[in-house]
Each structure stands twice: as structure tokens, then as C-alpha cells.
Tab-separated table of C-alpha atoms in Angstrom:
chain	number	residue	atom	x	y	z
A	1	UNK	CA	-8.564	0.419	-3.687
A	2	UNK	CA	-9.507	-2.048	-0.807
A	3	UNK	CA	-8.180	-5.338	-1.775
A	4	UNK	CA	-7.841	-8.959	-0.503
A	5	UNK	CA	-5.455	-11.316	-2.346
A	6	UNK	CA	-3.997	-14.916	-1.234
A	7	UNK	CA	-0.933	-16.505	-2.390
A	8	UNK	CA	0.825	-19.928	-2.149
A	9	UNK	CA	4.661	-19.799	-1.325
A	10	UNK	CA	6.967	-22.936	-1.471
A	11	UNK	CA	9.650	-22.461	1.124
A	12	UNK	CA	12.197	-24.219	2.617
A	13	UNK	CA	11.569	-24.751	6.270
A	14	UNK	CA	15.060	-25.061	7.414
A	15	UNK	CA	15.632	-21.504	5.871
A	16	UNK	CA	12.447	-20.016	7.422
A	17	UNK	CA	14.245	-17.478	9.752
A	18	UNK	CA	15.946	-15.861	6.652
A	19	UNK	CA	13.046	-15.331	4.646
A	20	UNK	CA	11.833	-11.468	4.801
A	21	UNK	CA	8.529	-13.097	3.206
A	22	UNK	CA	7.723	-14.915	6.682
A	23	UNK	CA	8.927	-12.071	8.903
A	24	UNK	CA	6.969	-9.327	10.759
A	25	UNK	CA	9.234	-6.914	10.380
A	26	UNK	CA	9.211	-6.943	6.427
A	27	UNK	CA	5.233	-5.574	6.800
A	28	UNK	CA	5.822	-3.281	9.814
A	29	UNK	CA	8.846	-1.436	8.545
A	30	UNK	CA	7.864	0.548	5.532
A	31	UNK	CA	6.945	4.164	5.802
A	32	UNK	CA	3.701	5.669	4.023
A	33	UNK	CA	4.267	8.807	2.490
A	34	UNK	CA	1.037	11.400	3.529
A	35	UNK	CA	0.560	12.838	0.047
A	36	UNK	CA	2.308	11.571	-3.531
A	37	UNK	CA	5.923	13.194	-3.767
A	38	UNK	CA	6.061	14.325	-0.405
A	39	UNK	CA	8.665	14.138	2.331
A	40	UNK	CA	6.382	13.700	5.309
A	41	UNK	CA	5.977	9.631	6.363
A	42	UNK	CA	2.935	8.194	8.172
A	43	UNK	CA	4.364	5.164	10.211
A	44	UNK	CA	2.918	1.994	10.480
A	45	UNK	CA	1.289	1.215	13.967
A	46	UNK	CA	1.370	-2.356	15.044
A	47	UNK	CA	-2.213	-2.801	16.322
A	48	UNK	CA	-2.944	-6.323	17.057
A	49	UNK	CA	-0.952	-9.760	17.109
A	50	UNK	CA	-2.497	-13.024	17.059
A	51	UNK	CA	-0.696	-16.020	17.147
A	52	UNK	CA	-2.172	-19.528	15.856
A	53	UNK	CA	-0.800	-23.081	16.893
A	54	UNK	CA	-0.784	-26.167	14.912
A	55	UNK	CA	-4.059	-27.155	16.223
A	56	UNK	CA	-5.584	-23.881	15.171
A	57	UNK	CA	-6.115	-22.378	18.582
A	58	UNK	CA	-5.691	-18.175	18.606
A	59	UNK	CA	-4.121	-16.378	21.128
A	60	UNK	CA	-4.008	-12.325	21.062
A	61	UNK	CA	-0.612	-11.012	22.440
A	62	UNK	CA	-0.808	-8.438	24.904
A	63	UNK	CA	1.994	-6.572	23.468
A	64	UNK	CA	2.919	-5.291	19.527
A	65	UNK	CA	6.673	-5.989	19.632
A	66	UNK	CA	8.188	-6.998	16.471
A	67	UNK	CA	8.615	-10.801	16.402
A	68	UNK	CA	11.082	-13.004	14.204
A	69	UNK	CA	10.432	-16.726	12.900
A	70	UNK	CA	11.924	-19.088	14.861
A	71	UNK	CA	13.070	-22.704	13.691
A	72	UNK	CA	12.682	-25.292	16.549
A	73	UNK	CA	12.664	-28.871	16.951
A	74	UNK	CA	9.680	-30.629	18.502
A	75	UNK	CA	9.564	-34.024	20.033
A	76	UNK	CA	10.423	-36.745	17.778
A	77	UNK	CA	13.075	-34.756	15.583
A	78	UNK	CA	10.154	-32.979	13.853
A	79	UNK	CA	11.101	-29.378	13.074
A	80	UNK	CA	8.607	-26.570	12.702
A	81	UNK	CA	9.004	-22.622	12.238
A	82	UNK	CA	6.985	-20.477	14.708
A	83	UNK	CA	5.996	-16.915	14.306
A	84	UNK	CA	5.526	-17.124	10.411
A	85	UNK	CA	3.469	-14.356	8.974
A	86	UNK	CA	0.086	-15.939	7.548
A	87	UNK	CA	-2.117	-12.955	7.200
A	88	UNK	CA	-1.190	-9.433	7.066
A	89	UNK	CA	-3.936	-6.511	7.220
A	90	UNK	CA	-3.250	-2.915	6.652
A	91	UNK	CA	-5.763	-0.188	7.336
A	92	UNK	CA	-5.228	3.441	5.906
A	93	UNK	CA	-7.079	6.463	7.345
A	94	UNK	CA	-7.253	9.451	4.874
A	95	UNK	CA	-8.853	12.841	4.712
A	96	UNK	CA	-11.327	14.115	2.183
A	97	UNK	CA	-8.411	15.936	0.553
A	98	UNK	CA	-6.345	12.656	0.218
A	99	UNK	CA	-3.791	12.969	2.942
A	100	UNK	CA	-3.260	9.972	4.590
A	101	UNK	CA	-3.214	10.489	8.360
A	102	UNK	CA	-2.950	6.976	10.074
A	103	UNK	CA	-1.589	3.308	8.970
A	104	UNK	CA	-2.448	0.473	11.118
A	105	UNK	CA	-1.486	-3.001	11.001
A	106	UNK	CA	-2.854	-6.571	12.095
A	107	UNK	CA	-1.120	-9.709	11.970
A	108	UNK	CA	-1.829	-13.494	12.431
A	109	UNK	CA	1.377	-15.467	13.022
A	110	UNK	CA	1.557	-18.910	12.986
A	111	UNK	CA	3.419	-22.252	13.381
A	112	UNK	CA	4.544	-24.093	10.151
A	113	UNK	CA	5.373	-27.559	9.748
A	114	UNK	CA	6.705	-29.559	6.726
A	115	UNK	CA	2.703	-31.234	6.658
A	116	UNK	CA	1.316	-27.691	6.007
A	117	UNK	CA	3.472	-26.709	2.789
A	118	UNK	CA	3.131	-24.985	0.704
A	119	UNK	CA	2.248	-22.295	2.697
A	120	UNK	CA	-0.511	-20.098	2.091
A	121	UNK	CA	-0.466	-16.107	2.756
A	122	UNK	CA	-3.499	-13.864	3.022
A	123	UNK	CA	-2.886	-10.054	2.443
A	124	UNK	CA	-5.492	-7.059	2.546
A	125	UNK	CA	-5.640	-3.487	2.489
A	126	UNK	CA	-8.488	-1.137	3.435
A	127	UNK	CA	-9.001	2.769	2.898
A	128	UNK	CA	-11.016	4.750	5.683
A	129	UNK	CA	-12.183	8.136	4.985
A	130	UNK	CA	-12.148	10.455	8.173
A	131	UNK	CA	-16.119	11.580	8.356
A	132	UNK	CA	-15.479	15.468	8.286
A	133	UNK	CA	-18.892	16.433	7.292
A	134	UNK	CA	-22.098	14.149	6.963
A	135	UNK	CA	-22.308	11.235	4.782
A	136	UNK	CA	-25.544	11.064	2.678
A	137	UNK	CA	-27.806	8.048	2.806
A	138	UNK	CA	-27.322	6.875	-0.593
A	139	UNK	CA	-23.693	5.473	0.094
A	140	UNK	CA	-20.231	6.691	-0.175
A	141	UNK	CA	-20.065	9.716	-2.961
A	142	UNK	CA	-16.363	9.701	-2.278
A	143	UNK	CA	-15.792	6.027	-3.755
A	144	UNK	CA	-13.240	6.162	-6.817
A	145	UNK	CA	-13.050	2.852	-8.649
A	146	UNK	CA	-10.627	2.871	-11.246
A	147	UNK	CA	-6.904	2.512	-11.923
A	148	UNK	CA	-5.844	4.356	-14.725
A	149	UNK	CA	-8.626	6.782	-14.896
A	150	UNK	CA	-10.699	8.348	-12.387
A	151	UNK	CA	-14.100	7.250	-13.156
A	152	UNK	CA	-16.760	6.049	-10.460
A	153	UNK	CA	-18.966	2.996	-10.180
A	154	UNK	CA	-20.706	3.860	-6.804
A	155	UNK	CA	-24.185	2.700	-7.072
A	156	UNK	CA	-27.334	4.750	-5.571
A	157	UNK	CA	-30.949	3.540	-5.073
A	158	UNK	CA	-33.374	6.062	-4.287
A	159	UNK	CA	-32.773	7.847	-0.702
A	160	UNK	CA	-31.764	4.964	1.161
A	161	UNK	CA	-28.906	2.839	1.917
A	162	UNK	CA	-28.664	-0.414	-0.902
A	163	UNK	CA	-27.385	-3.618	0.491
A	164	UNK	CA	-26.110	-5.002	-2.872
A	165	UNK	CA	-23.005	-2.782	-1.739
A	166	UNK	CA	-20.455	-4.106	0.466
A	167	UNK	CA	-19.312	-1.859	3.687
A	168	UNK	CA	-16.785	0.102	1.471
A	169	UNK	CA	-19.492	1.473	-1.219
A	170	UNK	CA	-18.537	-0.748	-3.876
A	171	UNK	CA	-21.247	-2.519	-6.154
A	172	UNK	CA	-20.673	-6.252	-5.812
A	173	UNK	CA	-21.404	-9.290	-7.580
A	174	UNK	CA	-21.537	-13.253	-7.236
A	175	UNK	CA	-17.763	-14.535	-5.992
A	176	UNK	CA	-16.394	-17.727	-7.803
A	177	UNK	CA	-15.340	-20.182	-5.003
A	178	UNK	CA	-13.458	-23.610	-5.466
A	179	UNK	CA	-16.875	-25.625	-4.272
A	180	UNK	CA	-18.500	-23.934	-7.029
A	181	UNK	CA	-21.753	-24.575	-5.299
A	182	UNK	CA	-24.102	-21.696	-5.502
A	183	UNK	CA	-25.789	-22.496	-2.207
A	184	UNK	CA	-22.608	-22.046	-0.037
A	185	UNK	CA	-21.679	-18.594	-1.596
A	186	UNK	CA	-24.844	-16.942	-1.132
A	187	UNK	CA	-23.938	-13.585	0.557
A	188	UNK	CA	-20.309	-13.877	-0.302
A	189	UNK	CA	-19.460	-11.223	-3.119
A	190	UNK	CA	-16.600	-9.599	-4.990
A	191	UNK	CA	-16.505	-5.549	-5.722
A	192	UNK	CA	-16.772	-4.516	-9.053
A	193	UNK	CA	-13.605	-2.273	-10.118
A	194	UNK	CA	-13.991	0.103	-12.958
A	195	UNK	CA	-12.003	-0.978	-16.106
A	196	UNK	CA	-11.814	-4.197	-15.213
A	197	UNK	CA	-13.973	-7.242	-17.197
A	198	UNK	CA	-15.362	-9.881	-14.497
A	199	UNK	CA	-16.905	-13.259	-14.735
A	200	UNK	CA	-18.030	-15.435	-12.104
A	201	UNK	CA	-19.978	-18.492	-11.558
A	202	UNK	CA	-21.442	-21.353	-9.622
A	203	UNK	CA	-23.227	-24.397	-10.206
A	204	UNK	CA	-26.805	-25.476	-8.775
A	205	UNK	CA	-27.907	-28.845	-8.254
A	206	UNK	CA	-31.826	-29.314	-9.152
A	207	UNK	CA	-33.573	-32.335	-8.010
A	208	UNK	CA	-37.545	-33.089	-8.620
A	209	UNK	CA	-38.740	-32.143	-5.356
A	210	UNK	CA	-37.537	-28.553	-5.610
A	211	UNK	CA	-40.369	-26.432	-7.329
A	212	UNK	CA	-39.256	-23.688	-9.866
A	213	UNK	CA	-40.678	-20.418	-8.553
A	214	UNK	CA	-38.461	-21.180	-5.332
A	215	UNK	CA	-35.367	-21.805	-7.320
A	216	UNK	CA	-36.198	-18.522	-9.550
A	217	UNK	CA	-36.116	-16.272	-6.390
A	218	UNK	CA	-32.918	-18.187	-5.014
A	219	UNK	CA	-30.982	-17.608	-8.403
A	220	UNK	CA	-32.305	-13.923	-8.634
A	221	UNK	CA	-30.825	-13.089	-5.034
A	222	UNK	CA	-27.761	-14.668	-6.091
A	223	UNK	CA	-27.442	-12.677	-9.234
A	224	UNK	CA	-28.606	-9.522	-8.159
A	225	UNK	CA	-27.780	-9.085	-4.554
A	226	UNK	CA	-30.200	-7.496	-1.843
A	227	UNK	CA	-31.593	-4.439	-3.606
A	228	UNK	CA	-29.955	-3.799	-7.262
A	229	UNK	CA	-29.106	-0.340	-7.801
A	230	UNK	CA	-31.058	1.912	-10.060
A	231	UNK	CA	-28.375	4.424	-10.659
A	232	UNK	CA	-24.527	4.561	-10.525
A	233	UNK	CA	-21.960	7.857	-10.488
A	234	UNK	CA	-20.795	9.184	-13.880
A	235	UNK	CA	-17.586	10.255	-12.187
A	236	UNK	CA	-15.816	8.923	-8.889
A	237	UNK	CA	-16.597	11.783	-6.943
A	238	UNK	CA	-20.400	12.339	-7.749
A	239	UNK	CA	-22.248	13.707	-5.256
A	240	UNK	CA	-25.576	12.127	-4.508
A	241	UNK	CA	-27.562	15.351	-4.554
A	242	UNK	CA	-26.228	16.128	-8.281
A	243	UNK	CA	-29.070	14.435	-10.160
A	244	UNK	CA	-27.017	14.945	-13.716
A	245	UNK	CA	-24.201	13.173	-12.223
A	246	UNK	CA	-26.105	9.991	-12.080
A	247	UNK	CA	-26.707	7.375	-14.773
A	248	UNK	CA	-29.741	5.079	-14.836
A	249	UNK	CA	-29.092	1.294	-14.832
A	250	UNK	CA	-31.341	-0.046	-17.801
A	251	UNK	CA	-32.183	-3.698	-16.760
A	252	UNK	CA	-33.460	-6.029	-19.130
A	253	UNK	CA	-35.113	-9.428	-19.047
A	254	UNK	CA	-34.410	-11.946	-21.667
A	255	UNK	CA	-36.417	-15.061	-22.007
A	256	UNK	CA	-37.774	-17.489	-24.708
A	257	UNK	CA	-40.993	-16.535	-25.988
A	258	UNK	CA	-42.622	-19.793	-24.292
A	259	UNK	CA	-45.976	-19.587	-22.181
A	260	UNK	CA	-46.821	-21.260	-19.484
A	261	UNK	CA	-43.211	-22.408	-18.788
A	262	UNK	CA	-41.490	-21.417	-15.663
A	263	UNK	CA	-38.130	-19.193	-16.794
A	264	UNK	CA	-34.885	-19.841	-14.433
A	265	UNK	CA	-32.374	-16.984	-14.597
A	266	UNK	CA	-29.138	-18.090	-15.430
A	267	UNK	CA	-26.851	-15.100	-16.182
A	268	UNK	CA	-26.581	-11.651	-15.471
A	269	UNK	CA	-24.631	-9.538	-17.569
A	270	UNK	CA	-23.798	-5.919	-17.127
A	271	UNK	CA	-22.276	-3.683	-19.710
A	272	UNK	CA	-20.676	-0.276	-18.717
A	273	UNK	CA	-20.294	2.219	-21.470
A	274	UNK	CA	-17.646	5.009	-20.812
A	275	UNK	CA	-16.099	7.660	-22.609
A	276	UNK	CA	-12.671	10.072	-22.069
A	277	UNK	CA	-14.094	13.419	-20.849
A	278	UNK	CA	-12.007	16.606	-20.401
A	279	UNK	CA	-8.381	17.329	-21.318
A	280	UNK	CA	-6.473	15.400	-24.104
A	281	UNK	CA	-3.577	15.636	-21.641
A	282	UNK	CA	-5.212	14.140	-18.714
A	283	UNK	CA	-8.621	12.954	-19.517
A	284	UNK	CA	-11.317	11.485	-17.062
A	285	UNK	CA	-13.379	8.387	-17.315
A	286	UNK	CA	-17.224	9.294	-17.393
A	287	UNK	CA	-19.749	6.364	-17.396
A	288	UNK	CA	-22.381	7.111	-19.900
A	289	UNK	CA	-24.590	4.097	-19.945
A	290	UNK	CA	-25.363	0.719	-17.916
A	291	UNK	CA	-27.253	-2.078	-19.072
A	292	UNK	CA	-28.097	-5.082	-16.915
A	293	UNK	CA	-29.529	-8.327	-18.943
A	294	UNK	CA	-30.751	-11.025	-16.979
A	295	UNK	CA	-30.897	-14.311	-19.163
A	296	UNK	CA	-33.205	-17.001	-18.341
A	297	UNK	CA	-33.986	-20.267	-19.932
A	298	UNK	CA	-36.757	-22.743	-19.488
A	299	UNK	CA	-36.574	-24.566	-16.201
A	300	UNK	CA	-34.936	-28.035	-16.898
A	301	UNK	CA	-36.937	-30.979	-16.364
A	302	UNK	CA	-35.553	-33.599	-13.645
A	303	UNK	CA	-36.349	-37.334	-13.311
A	304	UNK	CA	-37.624	-38.653	-10.226
A	305	UNK	CA	-34.695	-39.459	-7.828
A	306	UNK	CA	-32.027	-37.774	-10.415
A	307	UNK	CA	-30.517	-34.247	-10.096
A	308	UNK	CA	-29.398	-31.896	-12.668
A	309	UNK	CA	-26.627	-29.334	-12.465
A	310	UNK	CA	-27.036	-25.945	-14.210
A	311	UNK	CA	-24.590	-23.093	-14.415
A	312	UNK	CA	-25.365	-19.607	-12.965
A	313	UNK	CA	-22.994	-16.748	-14.120
A	314	UNK	CA	-22.301	-13.411	-13.657
A	315	UNK	CA	-20.207	-10.951	-16.008
A	316	UNK	CA	-19.020	-7.143	-16.208
A	317	UNK	CA	-17.490	-5.860	-19.277
A	318	UNK	CA	-16.381	-2.037	-19.716
A	319	UNK	CA	-16.819	-0.673	-23.205
A	320	UNK	CA	-14.924	2.589	-24.359
A	321	UNK	CA	-17.046	4.573	-26.486
A	322	UNK	CA	-15.109	7.678	-26.791
A	323	UNK	CA	-14.755	9.376	-29.957
A	324	UNK	CA	-11.134	9.838	-31.524
A	325	UNK	CA	-9.646	13.007	-31.352
A	326	UNK	CA	-9.572	14.836	-34.853
A	327	UNK	CA	-6.519	17.200	-35.399
A	328	UNK	CA	-7.173	20.592	-37.021
A	329	UNK	CA	-9.137	23.803	-36.180
A	330	UNK	CA	-12.767	23.827	-35.503
A	331	UNK	CA	-13.129	26.359	-38.233
A	332	UNK	CA	-10.599	27.539	-40.913
A	333	UNK	CA	-8.868	30.981	-40.179
A	334	UNK	CA	-9.763	33.965	-42.016
A	335	UNK	CA	-7.274	36.382	-43.288
A	336	UNK	CA	-7.948	40.075	-42.089
A	337	UNK	CA	-5.206	42.110	-43.799
A	338	UNK	CA	-5.723	45.846	-44.455
A	339	UNK	CA	-3.312	47.709	-46.456
A	340	UNK	CA	-2.365	51.297	-45.828
A	341	UNK	CA	-4.481	54.186	-47.642
A	342	UNK	CA	-1.401	55.488	-49.571
A	343	UNK	CA	0.058	52.121	-50.312
A	344	UNK	CA	0.053	52.783	-54.154
A	345	UNK	CA	1.241	56.564	-53.991
A	346	UNK	CA	2.294	58.311	-55.878
A	347	UNK	CA	0.250	56.027	-58.429
A	348	UNK	CA	-3.549	56.349	-58.818
């Protein structure tokens, strides 16, 4: 699962040389197992190290030797800590069989002063599959989106590449940001992960100079992305050519019954129904139904020179529709007992 997270860390600048979380060695030293429960390890190779100065200029180092944080005293008795880990990016290459063959690491190191505390760090991990055979145009059929169960949420639209996916083959939705400005988050998407209910949104400011049709097209682009899928995979390893393994997306438009009034989309709600499939000991998740509900409302009126703010939101919910397991036999067993022909001898 490709992931990117940020965290804020409170540190004592005087102790920066002793903190593992700030050290490059802490992130470059672990070994990765080639396959689960194996003894074969894949070492991490440092691909690049970029140094960021206090004035935010970046310099890429020629070598990739391990660097440690150093506490130094600048002019005026101001102490700073150099070579502190700011960003960590892992890239793992794996085969179709699931074996990890290569692990690369890229780092951004920076200089931190008291004025920049608390420290914000960013961590990313990406998985890249080796292309051992041609990949169909419909996307990445090997994408598995799910933590406890192996279900798929890879989209498919006809026979071409769809643009609502990100480069890792994941269906995406609108991403919330601190600014909450819809115009600022256009094109910024977050992946939909199987089994995780998600909700995001933004604010859109309307003035009397903006026409409703223009806003409608803009909001639809924000909510649906470019090229909303017609189908999603029922399993994580569904192949594009296996038509029965693809579930159609039922798109519903919900709006008030008002004639001659422009309808502004306000929310896109996606409901995914799935069921447990296969053995009771090791059930797999299977998507059986997907519904996308576009909810609209009448375009709000704005007075001349004034602004109106509307909330735009997206939501994804996963519903388990598995039938409960029932103990017992499919049919009652019958007794087929036969006595020997001379059982009552010598009685007749």
C-alpha cells in the first residue's frame, strides 16, 4: 500500500545528536525480508541525499554516505542542528509473485533552529511492480487495496487509461487541506483504500459575477475527477479481460424537483458493498455493488458585491453484506443400516 504521512515532533534542540528519529542511520539501517518469514534480506540502498539550508535552498550531495545530526553554534550564540532528517522516501520493487527485489531510499536533510520548532517530518513509501509481461491499458490489474482482506478497488473505464486514478492505479477522491479552498485543491487527490470509510471537503466562495453553469462544471470536476470509472474490480487481482470480475458503478444524480433552476452539485457519496468469499478460515473480500450518488441543490442566490460560501464534500463508505455462517449440515444424514440375512436364525 502506497502511503504518505506527516508528523509533528517536539524536540529539545540541545539533544538532537542523540535522537534516533532525526538520524539518517535510523532509516537506512533496517533490512527488508524478500518474502514473509524468510531469512533472505534485501538491503536498503540510499539513492539520493538532498540538503536543505535555513533559507530553503537545496543541494544534492554527490555521495550517499551516512550523515549524523550535528549541533553547531552560529554567530550570535544561536544554536542550530544540521543534517536532521526532514523527509524519508522508500521505494520497494517487487515481482509478480510478491518477492521484494530492491529497496531504495531518498532523504531530505535540513538545518533546524529553535524558530522552526516543533519539527515537521514527512514519510512516504511506494511499491513498484516489475513489468514481467505487458500491462493492459485498463490500468494496473495487480493492485490490491485492503488491509485485513484481499479485495480490489481498481477502477476500469472502457479500454483506455482513466485519469481519475493516480499513477499507482488507485481510485482517488478530493483531498481536504488546511486552507479548505476548493479552487486551491483542484487536482489534489487522495487514494481510496478498501475498507476505510473516508470523508473530505472544501469551501467554495460564490459571487454574483460567477454564472451557475460555470460553477457546476468546476464542482463536478472536483468531485468526480477526470473520467470517473464505469467499473471497479471485485477482487484485488481481477484481470481486465475477465469481464465477470468487474462490478459496474451505478451513478445516481439526486436533485430537488425544481424546474428552470440551476442545480449545483454539493456532495459525491460512494457506497461500496462487499461480502466475505471463500473459506471460513481465510475469507477473501469481494466487492458486489458500487453506488455513486451525486447530490445537488438549487444554486444559492448572491447579492451584488457579496459572497456566499458553500461546502463541497466527498464520502466513501464500505458496507459488509456477508450472510452469517450457519452451523449444521446442508441436509440431514440418512441412516443406511442393513442386517445380515440370518440375523434371526434359528427363529423364523
